[in-house]
mmCIF file of C-alpha atoms in Angstrom:
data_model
loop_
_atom_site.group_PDB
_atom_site.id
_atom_site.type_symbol
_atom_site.label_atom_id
_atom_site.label_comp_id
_atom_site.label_asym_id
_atom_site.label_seq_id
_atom_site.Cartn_x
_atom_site.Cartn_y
_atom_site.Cartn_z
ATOM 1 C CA UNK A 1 99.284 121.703 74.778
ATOM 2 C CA UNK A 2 99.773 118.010 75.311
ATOM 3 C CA UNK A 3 96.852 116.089 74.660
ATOM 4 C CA UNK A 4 96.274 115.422 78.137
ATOM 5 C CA UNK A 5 92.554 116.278 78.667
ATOM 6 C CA UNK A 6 93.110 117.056 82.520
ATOM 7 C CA UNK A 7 95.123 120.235 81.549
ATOM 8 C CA UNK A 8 93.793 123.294 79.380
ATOM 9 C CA UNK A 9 96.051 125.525 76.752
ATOM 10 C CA UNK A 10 98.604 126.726 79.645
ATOM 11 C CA UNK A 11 98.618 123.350 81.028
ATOM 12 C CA UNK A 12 96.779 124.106 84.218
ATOM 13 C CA UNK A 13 94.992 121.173 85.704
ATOM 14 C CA UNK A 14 91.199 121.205 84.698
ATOM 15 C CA UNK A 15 87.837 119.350 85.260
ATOM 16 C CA UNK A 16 87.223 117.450 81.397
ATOM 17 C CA UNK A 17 83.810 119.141 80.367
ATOM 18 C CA UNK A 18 81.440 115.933 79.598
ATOM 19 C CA UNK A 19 78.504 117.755 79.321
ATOM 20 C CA UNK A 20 78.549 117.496 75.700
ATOM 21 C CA UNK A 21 79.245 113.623 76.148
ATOM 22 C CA UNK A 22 76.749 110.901 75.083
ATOM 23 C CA UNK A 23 74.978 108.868 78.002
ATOM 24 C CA UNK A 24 76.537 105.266 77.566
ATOM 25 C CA UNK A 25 76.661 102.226 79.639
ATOM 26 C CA UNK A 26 80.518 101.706 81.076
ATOM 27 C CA UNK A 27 81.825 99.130 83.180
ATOM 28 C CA UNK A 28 85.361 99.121 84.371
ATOM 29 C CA UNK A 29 87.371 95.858 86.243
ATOM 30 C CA UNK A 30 90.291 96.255 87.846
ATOM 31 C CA UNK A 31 92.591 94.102 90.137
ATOM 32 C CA UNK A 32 95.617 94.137 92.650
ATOM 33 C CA UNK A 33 97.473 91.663 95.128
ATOM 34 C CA UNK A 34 98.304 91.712 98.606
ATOM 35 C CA UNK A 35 101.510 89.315 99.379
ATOM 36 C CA UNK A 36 101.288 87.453 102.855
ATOM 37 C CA UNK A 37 102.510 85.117 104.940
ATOM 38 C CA UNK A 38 101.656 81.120 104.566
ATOM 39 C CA UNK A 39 100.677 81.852 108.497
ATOM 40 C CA UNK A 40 98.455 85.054 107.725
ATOM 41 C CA UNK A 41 96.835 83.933 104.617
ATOM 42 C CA UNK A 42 95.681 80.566 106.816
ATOM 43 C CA UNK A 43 94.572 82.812 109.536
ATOM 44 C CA UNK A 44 92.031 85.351 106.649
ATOM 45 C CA UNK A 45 90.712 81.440 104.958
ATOM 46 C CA UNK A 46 90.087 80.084 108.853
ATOM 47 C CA UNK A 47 88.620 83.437 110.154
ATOM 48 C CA UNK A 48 90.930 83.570 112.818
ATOM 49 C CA UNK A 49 91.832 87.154 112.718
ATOM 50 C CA UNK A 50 90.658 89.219 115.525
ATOM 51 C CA UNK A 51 89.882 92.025 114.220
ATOM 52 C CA UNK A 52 86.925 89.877 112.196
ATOM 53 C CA UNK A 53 86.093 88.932 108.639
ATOM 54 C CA UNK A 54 88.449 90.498 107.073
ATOM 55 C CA UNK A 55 87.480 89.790 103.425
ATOM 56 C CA UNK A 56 84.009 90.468 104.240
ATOM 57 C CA UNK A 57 85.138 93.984 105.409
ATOM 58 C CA UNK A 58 87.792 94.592 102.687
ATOM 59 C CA UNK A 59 84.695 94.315 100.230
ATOM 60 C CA UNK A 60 82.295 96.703 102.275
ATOM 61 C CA UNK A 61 85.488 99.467 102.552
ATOM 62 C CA UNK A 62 85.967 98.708 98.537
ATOM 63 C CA UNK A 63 82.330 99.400 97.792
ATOM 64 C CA UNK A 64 82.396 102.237 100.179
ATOM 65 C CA UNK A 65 85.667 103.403 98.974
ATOM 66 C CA UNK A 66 84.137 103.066 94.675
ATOM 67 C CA UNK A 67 81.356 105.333 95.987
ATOM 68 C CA UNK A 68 83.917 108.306 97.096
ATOM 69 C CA UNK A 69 86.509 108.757 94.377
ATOM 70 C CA UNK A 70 85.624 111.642 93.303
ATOM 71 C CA UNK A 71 86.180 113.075 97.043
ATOM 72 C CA UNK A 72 89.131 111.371 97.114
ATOM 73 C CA UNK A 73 90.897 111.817 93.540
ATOM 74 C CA UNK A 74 90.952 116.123 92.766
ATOM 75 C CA UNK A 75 89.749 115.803 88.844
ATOM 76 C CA UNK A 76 87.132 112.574 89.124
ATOM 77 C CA UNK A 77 84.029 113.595 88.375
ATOM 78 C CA UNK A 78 81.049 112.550 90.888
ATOM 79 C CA UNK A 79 79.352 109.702 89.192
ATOM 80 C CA UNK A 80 76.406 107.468 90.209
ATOM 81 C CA UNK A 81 77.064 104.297 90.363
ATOM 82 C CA UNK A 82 74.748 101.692 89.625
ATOM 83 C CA UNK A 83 76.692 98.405 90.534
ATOM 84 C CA UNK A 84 80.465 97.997 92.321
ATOM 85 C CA UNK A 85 80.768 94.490 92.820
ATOM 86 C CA UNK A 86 84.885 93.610 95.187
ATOM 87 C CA UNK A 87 85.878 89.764 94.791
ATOM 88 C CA UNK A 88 88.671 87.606 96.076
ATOM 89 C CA UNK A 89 90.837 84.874 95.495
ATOM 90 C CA UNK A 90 92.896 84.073 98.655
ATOM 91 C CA UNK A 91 95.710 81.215 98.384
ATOM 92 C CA UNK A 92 98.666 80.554 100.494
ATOM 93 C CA UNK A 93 100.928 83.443 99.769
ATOM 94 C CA UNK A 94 98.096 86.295 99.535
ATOM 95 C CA UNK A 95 94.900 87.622 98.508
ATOM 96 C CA UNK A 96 94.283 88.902 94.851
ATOM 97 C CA UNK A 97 91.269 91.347 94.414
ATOM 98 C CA UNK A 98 88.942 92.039 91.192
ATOM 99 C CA UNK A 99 86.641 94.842 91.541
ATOM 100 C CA UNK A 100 84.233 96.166 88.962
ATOM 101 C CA UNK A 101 82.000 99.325 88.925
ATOM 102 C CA UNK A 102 79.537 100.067 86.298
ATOM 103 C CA UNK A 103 77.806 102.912 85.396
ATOM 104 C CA UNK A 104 75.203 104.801 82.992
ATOM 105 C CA UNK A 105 76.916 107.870 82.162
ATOM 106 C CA UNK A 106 78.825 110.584 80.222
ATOM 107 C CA UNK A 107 82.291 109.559 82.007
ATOM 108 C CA UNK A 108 84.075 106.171 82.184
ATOM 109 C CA UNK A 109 84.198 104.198 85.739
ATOM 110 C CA UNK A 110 88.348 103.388 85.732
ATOM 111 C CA UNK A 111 88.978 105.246 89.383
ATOM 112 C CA UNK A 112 86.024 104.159 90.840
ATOM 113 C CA UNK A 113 87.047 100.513 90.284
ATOM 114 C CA UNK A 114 91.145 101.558 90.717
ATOM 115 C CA UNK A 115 89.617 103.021 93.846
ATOM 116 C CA UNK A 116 87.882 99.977 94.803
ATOM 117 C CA UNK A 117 90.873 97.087 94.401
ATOM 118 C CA UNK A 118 93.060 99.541 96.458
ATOM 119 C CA UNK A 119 91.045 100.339 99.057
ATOM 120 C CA UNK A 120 90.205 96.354 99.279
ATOM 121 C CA UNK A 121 93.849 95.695 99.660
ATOM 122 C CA UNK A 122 94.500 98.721 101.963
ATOM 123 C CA UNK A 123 92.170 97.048 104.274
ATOM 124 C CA UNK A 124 92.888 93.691 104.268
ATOM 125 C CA UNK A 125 95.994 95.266 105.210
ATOM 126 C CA UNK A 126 94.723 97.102 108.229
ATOM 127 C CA UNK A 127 92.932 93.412 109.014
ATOM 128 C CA UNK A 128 96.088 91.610 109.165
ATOM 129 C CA UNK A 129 99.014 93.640 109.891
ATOM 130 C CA UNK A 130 99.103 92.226 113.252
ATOM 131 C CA UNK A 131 99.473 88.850 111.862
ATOM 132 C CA UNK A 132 102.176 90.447 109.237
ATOM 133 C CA UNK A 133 103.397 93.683 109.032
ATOM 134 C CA UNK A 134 105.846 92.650 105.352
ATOM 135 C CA UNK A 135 102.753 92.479 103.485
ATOM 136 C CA UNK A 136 103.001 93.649 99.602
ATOM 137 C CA UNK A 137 100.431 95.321 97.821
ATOM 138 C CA UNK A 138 101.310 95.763 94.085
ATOM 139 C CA UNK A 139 100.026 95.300 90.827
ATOM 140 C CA UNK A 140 96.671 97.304 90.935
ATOM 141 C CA UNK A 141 95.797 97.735 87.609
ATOM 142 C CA UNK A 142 92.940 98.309 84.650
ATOM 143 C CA UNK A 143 92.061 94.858 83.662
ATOM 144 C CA UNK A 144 89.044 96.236 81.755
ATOM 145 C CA UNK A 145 86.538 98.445 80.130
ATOM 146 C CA UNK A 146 83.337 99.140 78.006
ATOM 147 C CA UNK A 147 81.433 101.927 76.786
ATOM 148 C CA UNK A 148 82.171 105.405 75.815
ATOM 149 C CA UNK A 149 83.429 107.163 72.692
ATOM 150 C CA UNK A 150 87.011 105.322 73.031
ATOM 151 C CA UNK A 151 85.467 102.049 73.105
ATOM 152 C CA UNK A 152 86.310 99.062 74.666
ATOM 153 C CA UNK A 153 89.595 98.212 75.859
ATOM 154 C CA UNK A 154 91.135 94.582 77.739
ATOM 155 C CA UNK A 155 94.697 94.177 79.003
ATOM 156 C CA UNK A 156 96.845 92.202 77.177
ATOM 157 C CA UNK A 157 98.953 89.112 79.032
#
């Protein structure tokens, strides 16, 4: 109907059949910001947020979060996972996130790392909202990817 591989002939939503797909490595980065105050970003680099280490605990909940998708996102297929890896750069006005999942598979790893930056920012939300409840998240998007029959594809500045 329109091209869209998530809906069949009558465009009703469907589960992509990869079964006929090749096995290929796949990696996928992506990345996202969370906007702060001067006074909250201090408080994540000094560890002085009470509720703990919050970039220690943003990167568990991204991991964790990569490993769910396809609980979380209707049409994901459950993949395994062999590496999700959640970094930061913090500065004075935020905290930017890169996350990157990699797999061995017949599907590509895009929502698990999508998944992972947003679920990273979510929580460093949930960290620091006492300190600042204006935080911004924005800008969560594919940096990245290798592997599978569409090849490999990089955002452009």
């Amino acid at each position: 109907m329109t091209g869209l591989t998530h809906l069949d002939d009558d465009g009703a939503a469907r589960m992509v059949d990869v079964g006929a797909k090749a096995v290929t490595a796949r990696e996928a980065i992506a990345s996202g910001r969370i906007d702060m105050s001067v006074t909250a970003a201090r408080a994540i680099a000094d560890g002085l947020v009470k509720k703990g280490d919050v970039l220690a605990v943003a990167r568990v909940a991204g991991i964790m979060a990569a490993k769910r998708t396809a609980d979380l996102i209707p049409l994901c297929h459950p993949i395994a996972l062999s590496a999700v890896t959640v970094d930061f750069s913090l500065d004075d006005s935020g905290v930017t996130v890169i996350a990157t999942a990699r797999t061995a598979g017949q599907t590509g790893v895009e929502m698990e790392a999508l998944t992972a930056a947003s679920v990273a920012l979510l929580t460093v939300y949930d960290m620091a909202k006492a300190l600042d409840k204006s935080m911004i998240i924005g800008g969560v998007c594919l940096i990245a990817k290798t592997g599978g029959k569409s090849g490999d594809w990089r955002r452009t500045p």
